[in-house]
Coordinates of C-alpha atoms and ligand atoms in Angstrom, one line a residue:
M1 CA 0.0 0.0 0.0
T2 CA 1.3 3.4 -0.9
G3 CA 0.6 6.8 0.9
S4 CA -2.9 8.2 1.0
R5 CA -4.2 9.7 -2.2
K6 CA -7.6 11.2 -2.9
L7 CA -10.1 9.8 -5.3
Y8 CA -13.1 11.7 -6.7
V9 CA -15.7 9.6 -8.6
K10 CA -18.6 11.2 -10.4
S11 CA -21.4 8.9 -11.4
F12 CA -23.7 9.6 -14.3
G13 CA -26.9 7.6 -15.0
C14 CA -28.5 4.7 -13.3
Q15 CA -28.1 2.8 -10.0
M16 CA -25.8 0.3 -11.8
N17 CA -23.3 3.1 -12.4
V18 CA -23.5 4.2 -8.7
Y19 CA -22.8 0.6 -7.7
D20 CA -19.9 0.4 -10.2
S21 CA -18.5 3.7 -8.8
Q22 CA -18.5 2.2 -5.3
R23 CA -16.8 -0.9 -6.4
M24 CA -14.1 1.2 -8.2
A25 CA -13.5 3.0 -4.9
D26 CA -13.3 -0.4 -3.1
T27 CA -10.8 -1.6 -5.7
L28 CA -8.6 1.5 -5.4
A29 CA -8.7 1.6 -1.5
P30 CA -5.9 -1.0 -1.2
E31 CA -3.8 1.2 -3.4
G32 CA -4.1 4.0 -0.8
Y33 CA -7.0 6.0 -2.4
V34 CA -9.5 7.6 -0.1
E35 CA -12.7 9.0 -1.5
T36 CA -13.3 12.8 -1.4
G37 CA -16.4 14.7 -2.4
N38 CA -14.4 17.6 -3.7
A39 CA -12.9 17.2 -7.2
G40 CA -10.5 20.1 -6.5
D41 CA -8.7 18.0 -3.8
A42 CA -8.5 14.8 -5.9
D43 CA -5.3 13.1 -7.2
L44 CA -7.5 10.8 -9.3
I45 CA -10.7 11.9 -10.9
I46 CA -13.0 9.2 -12.4
L47 CA -16.0 10.1 -14.5
N48 CA -18.2 7.1 -14.6
T49 CA -20.4 7.7 -17.6
C50 CA -23.8 6.6 -18.9
H51 CA -24.9 6.4 -22.5
I52 CA -28.6 6.1 -21.9
R53 CA -29.6 9.8 -21.8
E54 CA -29.7 12.2 -24.6
K55 CA -26.4 13.8 -25.6
A56 CA -24.5 11.7 -23.1
A57 CA -21.2 11.9 -24.9
E58 CA -21.4 15.8 -25.2
K59 CA -22.2 16.0 -21.5
V60 CA -19.1 13.9 -20.7
Y61 CA -16.8 16.0 -22.9
S62 CA -18.0 19.2 -21.2
E63 CA -17.4 17.6 -17.8
I64 CA -13.9 16.6 -18.9
G65 CA -13.4 20.3 -19.8
R66 CA -14.2 21.3 -16.2
M67 CA -11.9 18.6 -14.8
R68 CA -9.1 19.6 -17.2
R69 CA -9.2 23.1 -15.6
L70 CA -8.8 21.5 -12.1
K71 CA -6.0 19.4 -13.4
E72 CA -4.2 22.5 -14.9
A73 CA -4.7 24.4 -11.6
A74 CA -3.2 21.5 -9.6
A75 CA -0.3 21.2 -12.0
A76 CA 0.5 24.9 -11.6
A77 CA 0.6 24.2 -7.8
G78 CA 3.0 21.3 -8.4
R79 CA 0.4 18.5 -8.0
N80 CA -0.1 15.7 -10.5
V81 CA -3.8 14.9 -11.1
R82 CA -5.0 12.0 -13.3
I83 CA -8.3 11.9 -15.1
A84 CA -10.0 8.6 -16.0
V85 CA -13.2 8.1 -18.0
A86 CA -15.1 4.9 -17.2
G87 CA -18.5 3.4 -18.0
C88 CA -20.6 3.2 -21.1
V89 CA -19.4 6.3 -22.9
A90 CA -15.9 5.1 -22.4
Q91 CA -16.9 1.7 -23.7
A92 CA -18.5 3.2 -26.8
E93 CA -15.9 6.0 -27.6
G94 CA -12.6 4.3 -26.5
D95 CA -9.5 6.0 -27.9
E96 CA -11.6 8.8 -29.4
I97 CA -11.9 10.3 -25.9
I98 CA -8.1 10.6 -25.5
R99 CA -7.8 11.9 -29.0
R100 CA -10.5 14.6 -28.4
S101 CA -9.4 15.3 -24.8
P102 CA -5.7 15.0 -24.2
A103 CA -6.2 15.8 -20.5
V104 CA -7.7 12.3 -20.1
D105 CA -5.1 9.8 -18.9
L106 CA -7.1 6.7 -18.8
V107 CA -10.2 5.2 -20.5
V108 CA -11.7 2.1 -19.0
G109 CA -14.8 0.3 -20.3
S110 CA -17.7 -0.9 -18.1
Q111 CA -16.4 -4.5 -17.9
N112 CA -12.8 -3.7 -16.9
Y113 CA -12.7 -1.5 -13.9
H114 CA -11.3 -4.3 -11.7
R115 CA -8.1 -3.6 -13.7
L116 CA -7.9 0.0 -12.6
P117 CA -4.7 -0.5 -10.4
D118 CA -2.9 -2.1 -13.4
L119 CA -4.1 0.6 -15.7
L120 CA -2.9 3.3 -13.4
A121 CA 0.5 1.7 -13.3
R122 CA 0.4 1.6 -17.1
V123 CA -0.4 5.4 -17.2
A124 CA 2.6 6.0 -14.8
R125 CA 4.8 4.1 -17.2
D126 CA 3.4 4.9 -20.7
G127 CA 1.5 8.2 -20.1
K128 CA -1.9 6.9 -21.3
A129 CA -4.0 3.7 -21.1
V130 CA -7.2 2.5 -22.8
D131 CA -9.0 -0.8 -21.9
T132 CA -12.4 -1.4 -23.5
E133 CA -12.3 -5.1 -24.2
F134 CA -15.1 -7.4 -23.2
P135 CA -13.6 -10.1 -20.9
V136 CA -16.0 -12.8 -19.9
N137 CA -17.0 -13.2 -16.2
D138 CA -13.8 -11.6 -15.1
K139 CA -14.7 -8.3 -13.3
F140 CA -16.7 -9.4 -10.3
D141 CA -14.2 -12.1 -9.2
R142 CA -11.4 -9.6 -9.1
L143 CA -13.1 -6.7 -7.4
A144 CA -12.0 -5.9 -3.8
A145 CA -14.7 -6.0 -1.2
P146 CA -15.6 -2.8 0.6
S147 CA -14.5 -2.5 4.3
P148 CA -17.3 -2.8 6.9
A149 CA -16.8 0.9 7.6
A150 CA -17.3 1.9 4.0
T151 CA -20.4 -0.3 3.8
R152 CA -21.9 1.3 6.9
A153 CA -21.2 4.8 5.6
R154 CA -23.3 3.9 2.5
G155 CA -26.4 3.3 4.6
V156 CA -28.9 0.5 5.4
S157 CA -30.0 0.0 1.8
A158 CA -27.6 -1.4 -0.7
F159 CA -27.5 -2.2 -4.4
V160 CA -25.8 -5.4 -5.6
T161 CA -25.2 -6.1 -9.3
V162 CA -26.1 -9.8 -10.1
Q163 CA -26.5 -9.5 -13.8
E164 CA -25.0 -7.4 -16.6
G165 CA -25.6 -6.9 -20.3
C166 CA -28.6 -7.6 -22.5
D167 CA -29.5 -9.8 -25.4
K168 CA -32.8 -8.2 -26.3
F169 CA -31.7 -5.5 -28.7
C170 CA -34.6 -3.0 -28.4
T171 CA -34.2 -0.7 -31.4
F172 CA -33.8 2.4 -29.3
C173 CA -31.2 1.1 -26.8
V174 CA -27.4 1.1 -26.6
V175 CA -27.1 -1.3 -23.7
P176 CA -26.4 -4.4 -25.8
Y177 CA -23.6 -2.6 -27.5
T178 CA -22.0 -0.9 -24.5
R179 CA -22.5 -3.6 -21.8
G180 CA -22.4 -6.6 -24.1
A181 CA -24.2 -10.0 -23.8
E182 CA -26.0 -11.1 -20.6
I183 CA -23.8 -12.5 -17.9
S184 CA -24.9 -13.5 -14.4
R185 CA -22.8 -13.8 -11.3
P186 CA -22.7 -17.2 -9.5
V187 CA -25.1 -17.6 -6.6
D188 CA -22.3 -18.3 -4.0
K189 CA -20.6 -15.0 -4.8
I190 CA -23.8 -13.0 -4.4
V191 CA -24.7 -14.9 -1.1
A192 CA -21.2 -14.0 0.2
E193 CA -21.6 -10.3 -0.8
L194 CA -25.1 -10.1 0.9
S195 CA -23.8 -11.8 4.0
R196 CA -21.0 -9.2 4.3
L197 CA -23.5 -6.4 3.8
A198 CA -25.8 -7.9 6.5
D199 CA -22.9 -8.1 8.9
A200 CA -22.2 -4.4 8.3
G201 CA -25.8 -3.5 9.1
V202 CA -27.5 -3.4 5.7
R203 CA -31.1 -4.4 5.9
E204 CA -32.4 -4.0 2.4
V205 CA -30.8 -5.1 -0.9
T206 CA -31.8 -4.3 -4.4
L207 CA -30.4 -6.8 -6.9
I208 CA -29.6 -4.9 -10.1
G209 CA -29.0 -5.8 -13.7
Q210 CA -29.8 -4.3 -17.1
N211 CA -32.1 -7.3 -17.6
V212 CA -32.1 -8.6 -14.1
N213 CA -35.0 -11.1 -14.4
A214 CA -33.1 -12.9 -17.2
Y215 CA -30.6 -13.9 -14.4
H216 CA -29.2 -17.3 -15.0
G217 CA -26.2 -17.8 -12.7
V218 CA -24.5 -21.0 -11.5
G219 CA -26.3 -22.2 -8.4
T220 CA -24.9 -23.8 -5.3
D221 CA -25.7 -27.2 -6.8
G222 CA -23.8 -26.5 -10.0
R223 CA -27.0 -26.0 -12.1
T224 CA -28.2 -22.8 -13.6
W225 CA -30.5 -20.9 -11.2
S226 CA -33.2 -18.5 -12.1
L227 CA -33.7 -15.1 -10.3
A228 CA -36.6 -16.7 -8.3
Q229 CA -34.2 -19.4 -7.0
L230 CA -31.6 -16.8 -6.2
L231 CA -34.2 -14.7 -4.3
E232 CA -35.4 -17.7 -2.3
R233 CA -31.8 -18.4 -1.2
L234 CA -31.2 -14.7 -0.3
A235 CA -34.4 -14.5 1.6
R236 CA -33.0 -17.1 4.1
L237 CA -30.0 -14.9 4.9
S238 CA -30.2 -13.5 8.4
G239 CA -30.1 -9.7 8.7
I240 CA -31.4 -9.0 5.2
E241 CA -35.1 -8.2 5.7
R242 CA -36.0 -6.7 2.4
L243 CA -35.2 -7.7 -1.1
R244 CA -36.0 -6.0 -4.4
Y245 CA -34.7 -6.3 -8.0
T246 CA -34.5 -4.1 -11.0
T247 CA -34.7 -3.7 -14.0
S248 CA -37.0 -6.4 -15.5
H249 CA -38.2 -7.2 -19.0
P250 CA -41.9 -8.4 -19.3
R251 CA -40.9 -11.5 -21.3
D252 CA -38.7 -12.7 -18.4
M253 CA -41.4 -12.6 -15.7
T254 CA -41.4 -16.4 -15.4
D255 CA -43.9 -18.4 -13.3
D256 CA -41.5 -19.0 -10.5
L257 CA -40.6 -15.3 -10.3
I258 CA -44.3 -14.4 -10.1
A259 CA -44.8 -17.1 -7.4
A260 CA -41.9 -15.6 -5.5
H261 CA -43.9 -12.4 -5.1
R262 CA -46.5 -14.5 -3.3
D263 CA -44.2 -16.8 -1.3
L264 CA -41.3 -14.6 -0.1
P265 CA -42.2 -12.1 2.6
A266 CA -38.8 -10.5 2.2
L267 CA -39.5 -9.7 -1.4
M268 CA -41.0 -6.3 -1.3
P269 CA -44.4 -5.7 -3.1
Q270 CA -42.9 -3.4 -5.7
L271 CA -41.7 -4.0 -9.2
H272 CA -40.3 -1.8 -11.9
L273 CA -41.5 -3.4 -15.2
P274 CA -40.8 -1.2 -18.3
I275 CA -43.3 -1.3 -21.2
Q276 CA -42.1 1.7 -23.2
S277 CA -45.3 2.0 -25.2
G278 CA -49.0 0.9 -25.0
C279 CA -49.3 0.4 -28.7
D280 CA -48.5 -3.0 -30.4
R281 CA -47.3 -1.4 -33.6
I282 CA -44.8 0.7 -31.8
L283 CA -43.8 -2.2 -29.5
A284 CA -43.0 -4.2 -32.6
A285 CA -41.0 -1.3 -34.1
M286 CA -39.1 -1.1 -30.8
N287 CA -38.4 -4.9 -31.0
R288 CA -39.7 -5.3 -27.5
R289 CA -40.9 -8.9 -28.3
H290 CA -44.1 -8.5 -26.3
T291 CA -47.5 -7.0 -26.9
R292 CA -49.7 -4.8 -24.8
A293 CA -51.8 -7.9 -24.0
D294 CA -48.8 -9.8 -23.0
Y295 CA -47.8 -7.1 -20.6
L296 CA -51.3 -6.8 -19.1
A297 CA -51.5 -10.6 -18.7
V298 CA -48.2 -10.5 -16.7
V299 CA -49.6 -7.6 -14.6
A300 CA -52.8 -9.6 -13.9
R301 CA -50.8 -12.7 -12.8
L302 CA -48.5 -10.6 -10.6
R303 CA -51.5 -8.9 -8.9
D304 CA -53.1 -12.3 -8.4
A305 CA -49.9 -13.4 -6.6
R306 CA -49.5 -10.1 -4.7
P307 CA -52.6 -7.9 -4.8
D308 CA -51.0 -4.9 -3.2
L309 CA -48.0 -4.9 -5.7
A310 CA -46.8 -1.4 -6.6
L311 CA -45.9 -1.3 -10.3
T312 CA -43.7 1.3 -11.9
S313 CA -42.6 1.5 -15.5
D314 CA -40.6 3.3 -18.2
F315 CA -42.1 5.0 -21.3
I316 CA -40.7 6.5 -24.4
V317 CA -42.9 9.0 -26.3
G318 CA -42.3 10.0 -29.9
F319 CA -40.6 6.8 -31.1
P320 CA -40.3 7.0 -35.0
G321 CA -43.7 6.5 -36.6
E322 CA -45.8 7.0 -33.4
T323 CA -49.1 8.6 -34.3
E324 CA -51.5 10.4 -32.1
D325 CA -53.7 7.2 -32.0
D326 CA -50.7 5.1 -31.0
F327 CA -49.9 7.6 -28.2
A328 CA -53.5 7.5 -27.0
E329 CA -53.1 3.8 -26.4
T330 CA -50.1 4.5 -24.1
L331 CA -52.3 7.0 -22.1
R332 CA -55.1 4.4 -21.9
L333 CA -52.6 1.8 -20.6
V334 CA -51.4 4.1 -17.9
D335 CA -55.0 4.5 -16.7
E336 CA -55.7 0.8 -17.0
V337 CA -52.7 -0.5 -15.0
G338 CA -52.7 2.2 -12.3
F339 CA -48.9 2.6 -11.8
S340 CA -47.4 3.8 -8.5
G341 CA -45.0 5.9 -10.6
A342 CA -43.1 5.8 -13.9
F343 CA -40.2 7.4 -15.8
S344 CA -41.0 8.9 -19.1
F345 CA -38.7 10.3 -21.8
K346 CA -38.9 11.8 -25.3
Y347 CA -37.3 9.4 -27.8
S348 CA -33.9 10.5 -28.9
P349 CA -31.9 8.6 -31.4
R350 CA -28.7 6.9 -30.2
P351 CA -26.0 6.5 -32.8
G352 CA -25.5 2.9 -33.9
T353 CA -29.0 1.8 -32.9
P354 CA -31.7 0.8 -35.6
G355 CA -34.1 3.4 -34.2
A356 CA -31.6 6.2 -35.2
E357 CA -31.8 5.0 -38.9
M358 CA -35.6 5.0 -39.0
D359 CA -37.2 7.5 -41.5
D360 CA -40.3 8.7 -39.7
Q361 CA -38.7 10.6 -36.8
I362 CA -41.1 12.7 -34.8
D363 CA -41.0 16.4 -34.5
E364 CA -39.6 17.7 -31.1
A365 CA -42.7 19.9 -30.4
V366 CA -45.0 16.9 -30.8
K367 CA -42.7 14.8 -28.5
S368 CA -42.7 17.5 -25.9
D369 CA -46.5 17.8 -26.0
R370 CA -47.0 14.1 -25.6
L371 CA -44.5 13.9 -22.8
I372 CA -46.4 16.6 -20.8
R373 CA -49.7 14.7 -21.3
L374 CA -48.1 11.4 -20.4
Q375 CA -46.5 12.8 -17.2
Q376 CA -49.9 14.3 -16.2
A377 CA -51.5 10.8 -16.5
I378 CA -48.6 9.2 -14.6
D379 CA -48.9 11.9 -11.8
R380 CA -52.6 11.2 -11.5
S381 CA -52.0 7.5 -11.2
Q382 CA -49.2 8.0 -8.6
A383 CA -51.4 10.3 -6.5
N384 CA -54.2 7.8 -6.6
F385 CA -51.8 5.0 -5.5
N386 CA -50.4 7.2 -2.7
R387 CA -53.9 8.3 -1.5
K388 CA -54.8 4.7 -0.9
C389 CA -52.0 4.4 1.7
V390 CA -53.6 7.0 4.0
G391 CA -54.9 5.3 7.1
R392 CA -52.9 2.2 6.6
T393 CA -50.1 1.0 8.9
I394 CA -47.1 -0.1 6.9
S395 CA -43.5 -1.1 7.7
V396 CA -40.9 1.6 7.1
L397 CA -37.1 1.1 6.9
F398 CA -35.6 4.3 8.2
E399 CA -32.6 5.4 6.2
R400 CA -31.5 8.9 7.4
P401 CA -32.4 12.0 9.3
G402 CA -35.0 14.2 7.6
R403 CA -34.6 17.9 6.6
H404 CA -36.3 19.1 9.8
R405 CA -35.0 18.5 13.4
G406 CA -36.8 15.5 15.0
Q407 CA -37.8 14.0 11.6
I408 CA -36.4 10.8 10.0
V409 CA -37.0 9.5 6.5
G410 CA -37.5 5.9 5.4
R411 CA -39.0 3.8 2.6
S412 CA -42.3 2.0 2.6
P413 CA -42.5 -1.5 1.1
Y414 CA -43.8 0.2 -2.1
L415 CA -40.6 2.3 -2.2
Q416 CA -42.3 5.6 -1.3
P417 CA -40.3 8.0 0.9
V418 CA -42.0 8.2 4.3
Q419 CA -41.3 11.1 6.7
V420 CA -42.0 10.6 10.4
E421 CA -41.3 12.6 13.6
A422 CA -39.3 10.0 15.5
P423 CA -36.0 9.5 17.3
A424 CA -32.8 9.3 15.1
S425 CA -32.0 6.1 16.9
L426 CA -34.5 4.4 14.7
V427 CA -32.4 5.0 11.6
G428 CA -31.3 1.6 10.3
Q429 CA -34.4 -0.1 11.8
I430 CA -37.8 -1.1 10.5
A431 CA -40.9 0.2 12.3
A432 CA -44.6 0.3 11.8
V433 CA -45.9 3.7 10.7
T434 CA -49.5 4.8 10.2
I435 CA -49.8 7.0 7.1
T436 CA -51.6 10.2 7.9
E437 CA -51.0 12.4 4.8
V438 CA -49.6 12.3 1.3
A439 CA -47.7 14.9 -0.7
S440 CA -46.9 14.6 -4.4
N441 CA -43.8 12.4 -3.9
S442 CA -43.8 11.3 -0.3
L443 CA -45.9 10.1 2.6
F444 CA -46.1 11.4 6.1
G445 CA -47.0 9.3 9.1
A446 CA -46.7 8.6 12.8
L447 CA -45.1 5.6 14.6
A448 CA -47.7 3.0 15.2
K449 CA -47.7 0.7 18.2
A450 CA -47.8 -2.5 16.1
L451 CA -47.8 -3.4 12.4
A452 CA -51.3 -4.2 11.4
R453 CA -51.7 -7.0 8.9
E454 CA -49.8 -5.0 6.3
P455 CA -48.5 -7.5 3.8
A456 CA -51.7 -8.6 2.0
F457 CA -50.5 -12.0 0.9
A458 CA -52.9 -13.8 -1.4
G459 CA -51.0 -17.0 -1.0
T460 CA -50.0 -19.3 1.7
G461 CA -46.2 -19.1 1.3
A462 CA -43.6 -18.7 4.1
Ligands
LIG501 S1 -34.3 -5.0 -22.7 FE1 -33.7 -3.0 -21.7 S2 -31.5 -3.0 -21.7 FE2 -32.1 -4.6 -23.1 S3 -32.1 -3.6 -25.1 FE3 -34.2 -3.4 -24.3 S4 -34.2 -1.5 -23.2 FE4 -32.1 -2.0 -23.6

């Protein structure tokens, strides 16, 4: 171990990138790197990029410009700062980043950040390093585990990547190109990671993957296990009281996974299940490989298994060729399903995807208008779902102090933030809360004496 150096990691994009950033910090900790929240103090700056949102690459180049100025100021003061670009934009752009931005020392793709110590050594020797290969099943085995103190500092809810990549090739999406084919971590590695988290005080774990319900890892018996089998095993770990998983594809909602929502009390009654459009013609153009009816059938079976299930989704408006009638079908679907929330975006072409080559691109003004109407429908649906919680007593996992003195904030089983006047000593614990009021995005409640029969299980599972 060398002397202490400061590491600043900036994450763009989804929860998977936040998890990756934490694991990069864990991997660099044995090299003497200590995390800082101030880029101006850092000896190593890592920009962990995401390619999903519009103009992702442009945003990364402008952030590199900002970091270059910090690097120049440090150099003038006699301090050597390295800049690394990681994640999906790094994967997609590779050498081009160093060509366009000479201030960048290192480019590392989303599958290779376990090699950061070696790559930094290569930078020290050769001046620059680029690594955007796709090694198979390599990264997770070689990543350093976080210390118990680092885990505790990250809170009582943790994210754990169990699956990466995607084989679906939706025509709007870059993930299959930037993250590669689906790979799943072996069950024993995931069990070991959750056990470590439980020992450090983590109570809730969200299993993450670009297509998490396509999970097919090697089980403890040497056979391939499904996500349902993995969840059943993890639900038996002592200390982990809540499990969730995201993000799922409707086609991979298998019978055993739907049954897990009935049978596993630790599996929270909340599911993020993207549909993207309510119109079959658009779903086909998106290569989603499911219809509106398929989606509604899955929802019906899930609600049969777990009647109080909170469903969220993703929508894209203005996909090439989308007519006003097609869009109206999306609005109808939102009303029909009754989502507890959803993310919605205007379609924007991603270079290299089939959608970007389609002729009938939609006018920006039309997309904006549809997005506003869709978000109004989603807001109505969310408010309706939240209103139904008033008067109920539900379990809340308290995560942190609130903004006001005497207030703490936690999450309901349905993932809503819940604010309660209660002692800070409850942070890290689960308590029963009676919901008294709702605002647009959060619930307010009071500690209850006991948890009423909150989990409305339809089945007879454990
Ligand atoms: S299933 Fe999800 S990650 Fe895979 S291509 Fe489609 S949108 Fe992208």
